[in-house]
mmCIF file of C-alpha atoms in Angstrom:
data_model
loop_
_atom_site.group_PDB
_atom_site.id
_atom_site.type_symbol
_atom_site.label_atom_id
_atom_site.label_comp_id
_atom_site.label_asym_id
_atom_site.label_seq_id
_atom_site.Cartn_x
_atom_site.Cartn_y
_atom_site.Cartn_z
ATOM 1 C CA ALA A 27 8.370 38.916 32.564
ATOM 2 C CA GLN A 28 9.765 39.386 29.127
ATOM 3 C CA THR A 29 8.249 42.010 26.869
ATOM 4 C CA VAL A 30 8.722 42.777 23.197
ATOM 5 C CA THR A 31 7.965 46.211 21.783
ATOM 6 C CA GLN A 32 7.482 47.196 18.166
ATOM 7 C CA SER A 33 6.941 50.936 18.044
ATOM 8 C CA GLN A 34 6.097 51.207 14.351
ATOM 9 C CA PRO A 35 2.531 50.065 13.657
ATOM 10 C CA GLU A 36 2.963 50.704 9.926
ATOM 11 C CA MET A 37 5.833 51.250 7.537
ATOM 12 C CA SER A 38 5.983 51.854 3.814
ATOM 13 C CA VAL A 39 8.799 51.253 1.352
ATOM 14 C CA GLN A 40 9.161 51.573 -2.381
ATOM 15 C CA GLU A 41 9.962 48.526 -4.406
ATOM 16 C CA ALA A 42 13.718 47.880 -4.626
ATOM 17 C CA GLU A 43 14.424 50.150 -1.662
ATOM 18 C CA THR A 44 15.575 49.229 1.827
ATOM 19 C CA VAL A 45 13.496 49.404 4.986
ATOM 20 C CA THR A 46 14.283 48.788 8.639
ATOM 21 C CA LEU A 47 11.742 47.565 11.175
ATOM 22 C CA SER A 48 12.454 48.220 14.847
ATOM 23 C CA CYS A 49 12.102 45.938 17.830
ATOM 24 C CA THR A 50 13.179 46.278 21.434
ATOM 25 C CA TYR A 51 12.793 43.766 24.220
ATOM 26 C CA ASP A 52 13.189 43.514 27.922
ATOM 27 C CA THR A 53 14.616 40.516 29.722
ATOM 28 C CA SER A 54 16.815 39.640 32.653
ATOM 29 C CA GLU A 55 18.027 36.461 30.943
ATOM 30 C CA SER A 56 21.453 36.266 29.355
ATOM 31 C CA ASP A 57 20.757 33.355 27.022
ATOM 32 C CA TYR A 58 17.878 33.701 24.619
ATOM 33 C CA TYR A 59 16.824 33.769 20.980
ATOM 34 C CA LEU A 60 15.187 36.422 18.855
ATOM 35 C CA PHE A 61 13.117 35.912 15.737
ATOM 36 C CA TRP A 62 11.305 37.784 13.038
ATOM 37 C CA TYR A 63 8.138 36.219 11.660
ATOM 38 C CA LYS A 64 6.243 37.355 8.579
ATOM 39 C CA GLN A 65 2.459 37.096 8.413
ATOM 40 C CA PRO A 66 1.001 37.678 4.929
ATOM 41 C CA PRO A 67 -2.755 38.135 4.377
ATOM 42 C CA SER A 68 -3.173 34.349 4.494
ATOM 43 C CA ARG A 69 -2.264 34.723 8.214
ATOM 44 C CA GLN A 70 0.319 31.947 8.031
ATOM 45 C CA MET A 71 3.256 32.647 10.382
ATOM 46 C CA ILE A 72 6.504 32.308 8.430
ATOM 47 C CA LEU A 73 9.897 32.365 10.100
ATOM 48 C CA VAL A 74 12.118 34.952 8.433
ATOM 49 C CA ILE A 75 15.289 35.015 10.501
ATOM 50 C CA ARG A 76 16.627 34.154 13.936
ATOM 51 C CA GLN A 77 19.451 35.365 16.152
ATOM 52 C CA GLU A 78 21.120 33.665 19.098
ATOM 53 C CA ALA A 79 21.931 36.106 21.885
ATOM 54 C CA TYR A 80 25.346 34.582 22.493
ATOM 55 C CA LYS A 81 26.422 35.314 18.906
ATOM 56 C CA GLN A 82 27.823 38.741 18.214
ATOM 57 C CA GLN A 83 27.550 38.344 14.463
ATOM 58 C CA ASN A 84 24.298 39.610 12.998
ATOM 59 C CA ALA A 85 22.191 37.002 11.217
ATOM 60 C CA THR A 86 21.569 37.271 7.473
ATOM 61 C CA GLU A 87 19.167 35.404 5.210
ATOM 62 C CA ASN A 88 19.364 36.575 1.608
ATOM 63 C CA ARG A 89 17.730 40.045 1.511
ATOM 64 C CA PHE A 90 16.936 39.973 5.227
ATOM 65 C CA SER A 91 19.412 40.923 7.901
ATOM 66 C CA VAL A 92 19.257 41.988 11.520
ATOM 67 C CA ASN A 93 21.031 44.553 13.647
ATOM 68 C CA PHE A 94 21.308 42.955 17.065
ATOM 69 C CA GLN A 95 22.440 45.259 19.855
ATOM 70 C CA LYS A 96 22.441 43.166 23.008
ATOM 71 C CA ALA A 97 23.338 45.926 25.453
ATOM 72 C CA ALA A 98 20.593 48.145 24.076
ATOM 73 C CA LYS A 99 18.181 45.164 23.821
ATOM 74 C CA SER A 100 17.433 46.105 20.263
ATOM 75 C CA PHE A 101 16.784 43.762 17.333
ATOM 76 C CA SER A 102 15.895 45.473 14.066
ATOM 77 C CA LEU A 103 15.141 43.813 10.730
ATOM 78 C CA LYS A 104 16.492 45.229 7.497
ATOM 79 C CA ILE A 105 14.878 44.243 4.216
ATOM 80 C CA SER A 106 16.965 45.095 1.170
ATOM 81 C CA ASP A 107 15.729 45.328 -2.413
ATOM 82 C CA SER A 108 12.124 45.224 -1.206
ATOM 83 C CA GLN A 109 9.674 43.243 -3.318
ATOM 84 C CA LEU A 110 5.888 43.377 -3.546
ATOM 85 C CA GLY A 111 5.756 39.961 -1.915
ATOM 86 C CA ASP A 112 7.376 41.383 1.207
ATOM 87 C CA ALA A 113 4.166 43.223 2.050
ATOM 88 C CA ALA A 114 2.906 41.655 5.284
ATOM 89 C CA MET A 115 2.742 42.008 9.057
ATOM 90 C CA TYR A 116 6.119 41.445 10.668
ATOM 91 C CA PHE A 117 6.336 40.229 14.241
ATOM 92 C CA CYS A 118 9.407 40.293 16.411
ATOM 93 C CA ALA A 119 9.569 37.459 18.950
ATOM 94 C CA TYR A 120 11.683 36.453 21.921
ATOM 95 C CA ARG A 121 12.315 33.059 23.452
ATOM 96 C CA ARG A 122 14.492 32.373 26.447
ATOM 97 C CA ALA A 123 16.832 29.433 26.171
ATOM 98 C CA GLY A 124 15.328 26.266 27.550
ATOM 99 C CA THR A 125 13.560 23.159 26.425
ATOM 100 C CA ALA A 126 9.918 24.036 25.869
ATOM 101 C CA SER A 127 10.025 27.774 26.357
ATOM 102 C CA LYS A 128 7.400 29.849 24.610
ATOM 103 C CA LEU A 129 7.633 32.682 22.115
ATOM 104 C CA THR A 130 6.690 36.175 23.267
ATOM 105 C CA PHE A 131 5.607 38.398 20.396
ATOM 106 C CA GLY A 132 5.521 42.112 19.753
ATOM 107 C CA THR A 133 2.434 43.835 18.412
ATOM 108 C CA GLY A 134 3.669 43.769 14.841
ATOM 109 C CA THR A 135 4.523 46.207 12.065
ATOM 110 C CA ARG A 136 2.477 46.291 8.898
ATOM 111 C CA LEU A 137 4.785 46.763 5.900
ATOM 112 C CA GLN A 138 3.429 48.174 2.669
ATOM 113 C CA VAL A 139 5.483 47.951 -0.513
ATOM 114 C CA THR A 140 4.664 50.478 -3.209
ATOM 115 C CA LEU A 141 5.626 50.646 -6.874
ATOM 116 C CA GLU B 5 10.576 24.412 6.446
ATOM 117 C CA PRO B 6 8.920 21.410 8.145
ATOM 118 C CA GLU B 7 5.193 21.286 7.466
ATOM 119 C CA VAL B 8 2.503 21.272 10.116
ATOM 120 C CA THR B 9 -1.135 20.728 9.191
ATOM 121 C CA GLN B 10 -4.156 21.953 11.114
ATOM 122 C CA THR B 11 -7.808 21.038 10.797
ATOM 123 C CA PRO B 12 -10.271 22.473 10.276
ATOM 124 C CA SER B 13 -9.120 25.613 8.520
ATOM 125 C CA HIS B 14 -12.262 27.428 9.664
ATOM 126 C CA GLN B 15 -14.722 26.458 12.380
ATOM 127 C CA VAL B 16 -17.942 28.263 13.174
ATOM 128 C CA THR B 17 -19.603 27.347 16.443
ATOM 129 C CA GLN B 18 -22.274 28.649 18.748
ATOM 130 C CA MET B 19 -21.470 30.085 22.134
ATOM 131 C CA GLY B 20 -21.383 27.375 24.786
ATOM 132 C CA GLN B 21 -20.449 24.585 22.386
ATOM 133 C CA GLU B 22 -17.325 22.477 22.630
ATOM 134 C CA VAL B 23 -14.731 22.629 19.861
ATOM 135 C CA ILE B 24 -11.678 20.516 19.153
ATOM 136 C CA LEU B 25 -8.898 21.914 17.019
ATOM 137 C CA ARG B 26 -6.426 19.455 15.554
ATOM 138 C CA CYS B 27 -2.803 19.681 14.610
ATOM 139 C CA VAL B 28 -0.597 17.112 12.918
ATOM 140 C CA PRO B 29 3.006 18.034 13.580
ATOM 141 C CA ILE B 30 6.150 16.405 12.293
ATOM 142 C CA SER B 31 6.359 13.037 14.024
ATOM 143 C CA ASN B 32 9.869 13.331 15.391
ATOM 144 C CA HIS B 33 9.396 16.776 16.840
ATOM 145 C CA LEU B 34 9.291 16.976 20.582
ATOM 146 C CA TYR B 35 7.838 20.276 21.649
ATOM 147 C CA PHE B 36 4.346 21.441 20.773
ATOM 148 C CA TYR B 37 2.617 24.729 21.338
ATOM 149 C CA TRP B 38 -0.721 26.424 20.890
ATOM 150 C CA TYR B 39 -0.972 30.151 20.274
ATOM 151 C CA ARG B 40 -3.905 32.331 19.430
ATOM 152 C CA GLN B 41 -4.293 35.623 17.600
ATOM 153 C CA ILE B 42 -7.407 37.726 18.011
ATOM 154 C CA LEU B 43 -8.033 39.634 14.783
ATOM 155 C CA GLY B 44 -5.762 42.656 14.505
ATOM 156 C CA GLN B 45 -3.804 41.804 17.632
ATOM 157 C CA LYS B 46 -0.528 40.092 18.450
ATOM 158 C CA VAL B 47 0.055 36.390 18.735
ATOM 159 C CA GLU B 48 -0.379 35.134 22.311
ATOM 160 C CA PHE B 49 0.977 31.975 23.900
ATOM 161 C CA LEU B 50 -1.554 29.509 25.297
ATOM 162 C CA VAL B 51 0.261 26.306 26.242
ATOM 163 C CA SER B 52 3.361 24.217 25.613
ATOM 164 C CA PHE B 53 3.459 20.441 25.645
ATOM 165 C CA TYR B 54 6.428 18.130 25.983
ATOM 166 C CA ASN B 55 6.723 14.438 26.693
ATOM 167 C CA ASN B 56 2.952 14.071 26.833
ATOM 168 C CA GLU B 57 2.393 16.685 29.475
ATOM 169 C CA ILE B 58 1.917 20.414 29.774
ATOM 170 C CA SER B 59 5.173 22.289 30.296
ATOM 171 C CA GLU B 60 3.783 25.772 30.674
ATOM 172 C CA LYS B 61 0.472 27.529 30.284
ATOM 173 C CA SER B 62 -0.580 31.154 30.184
ATOM 174 C CA GLU B 63 -3.287 32.852 32.203
ATOM 175 C CA ILE B 64 -5.510 32.612 29.114
ATOM 176 C CA PHE B 65 -5.378 28.821 29.320
ATOM 177 C CA ASP B 66 -8.012 28.363 32.011
ATOM 178 C CA ASP B 67 -10.179 25.369 32.902
ATOM 179 C CA GLN B 68 -12.110 25.737 29.652
ATOM 180 C CA PHE B 69 -9.048 24.667 27.692
ATOM 181 C CA SER B 70 -7.314 21.312 27.509
ATOM 182 C CA VAL B 71 -4.676 19.731 25.291
ATOM 183 C CA GLU B 72 -3.760 16.176 24.564
ATOM 184 C CA ARG B 73 -1.934 13.992 22.124
ATOM 185 C CA PRO B 74 -4.269 11.017 22.122
ATOM 186 C CA ASP B 75 -2.702 8.800 19.494
ATOM 187 C CA GLY B 76 0.913 9.954 19.567
ATOM 188 C CA SER B 77 0.551 11.994 16.426
ATOM 189 C CA ASN B 78 -2.418 14.372 16.486
ATOM 190 C CA PHE B 79 -2.147 17.217 18.974
ATOM 191 C CA THR B 80 -5.502 18.678 19.974
ATOM 192 C CA LEU B 81 -6.781 21.784 21.700
ATOM 193 C CA LYS B 82 -10.240 21.519 23.217
ATOM 194 C CA ILE B 83 -12.360 24.435 24.319
ATOM 195 C CA ARG B 84 -15.173 23.072 26.467
ATOM 196 C CA SER B 85 -17.693 25.892 26.390
ATOM 197 C CA THR B 86 -16.834 28.545 23.858
ATOM 198 C CA LYS B 87 -17.336 32.244 24.494
ATOM 199 C CA LEU B 88 -17.587 35.066 21.983
ATOM 200 C CA GLU B 89 -14.113 36.247 23.001
ATOM 201 C CA ASP B 90 -12.625 32.894 21.987
ATOM 202 C CA SER B 91 -13.042 33.942 18.359
ATOM 203 C CA ALA B 92 -9.487 34.040 16.991
ATOM 204 C CA MET B 93 -6.920 32.289 14.849
ATOM 205 C CA TYR B 94 -5.429 29.346 16.690
ATOM 206 C CA PHE B 95 -1.947 28.290 15.663
ATOM 207 C CA CYS B 96 -0.222 25.050 16.459
ATOM 208 C CA ALA B 97 3.581 25.216 16.484
ATOM 209 C CA HIS B 98 6.270 22.647 16.979
ATOM 210 C CA ARG B 99 9.968 22.417 17.514
ATOM 211 C CA SER B 100 12.579 19.696 17.267
ATOM 212 C CA GLN B 101 15.925 20.023 19.016
ATOM 213 C CA GLY B 102 16.615 23.220 17.115
ATOM 214 C CA ASP B 103 15.683 26.716 18.138
ATOM 215 C CA GLU B 104 12.977 27.524 15.630
ATOM 216 C CA GLN B 105 9.276 27.050 16.157
ATOM 217 C CA TYR B 106 7.368 26.259 12.985
ATOM 218 C CA PHE B 107 3.760 27.249 12.767
ATOM 219 C CA GLY B 108 0.836 25.527 11.131
ATOM 220 C CA PRO B 109 -1.504 27.474 8.847
ATOM 221 C CA GLY B 110 -3.947 28.098 11.693
ATOM 222 C CA THR B 111 -7.597 27.421 12.414
ATOM 223 C CA ARG B 112 -9.928 30.369 12.294
ATOM 224 C CA LEU B 113 -12.511 29.954 15.058
ATOM 225 C CA THR B 114 -15.678 32.037 14.911
ATOM 226 C CA VAL B 115 -18.014 31.906 17.894
ATOM 227 C CA THR B 116 -21.516 33.266 17.279
#
């Protein structure tokens, strides 16, 4: 079974600084997708960024980028120029390739952004 | 981001009662999912639904749970006899042919 591990329950970053959230996963599949979701206090799940396992290039979405290390099964999220609105829970998620396959989530990292 | 709606936003029910949670996904999306999140915990998969039948279900999704898409648009999750431990946020998600799953705003279920 696939597992996703987020070893940082809480992180803090100052506004305008950069922070990296860690995620590791375990799978025997070769084709899969990885995601980061943001959950603000409203508890809405918002997709931040995704990465296809077959792509070597790291995904980037504006201030958000990932460091995908397939051999190490590591998928970290870097937030640059942090803003107060980035404060939220961040969940790493895995999905194997396939039609209706489910998302498997990590336990989340709570990010605080301070002035 | 495609919008999914869920109703109600908050449901309070007594233990042993039946509840139906509703989701209105984007009409041309093919894959539908229910997840739940107990307060302070991670999001857990319940069931996936494709072509009007269940594709996969987790061990949480026991005989007390059922899903259907009765009118081709609404996607419902029914809990037949609620328990205290069913209290959670329930998220509907959907996917088209792409890779991303988009989540609805969730229904907060409180069982007393």
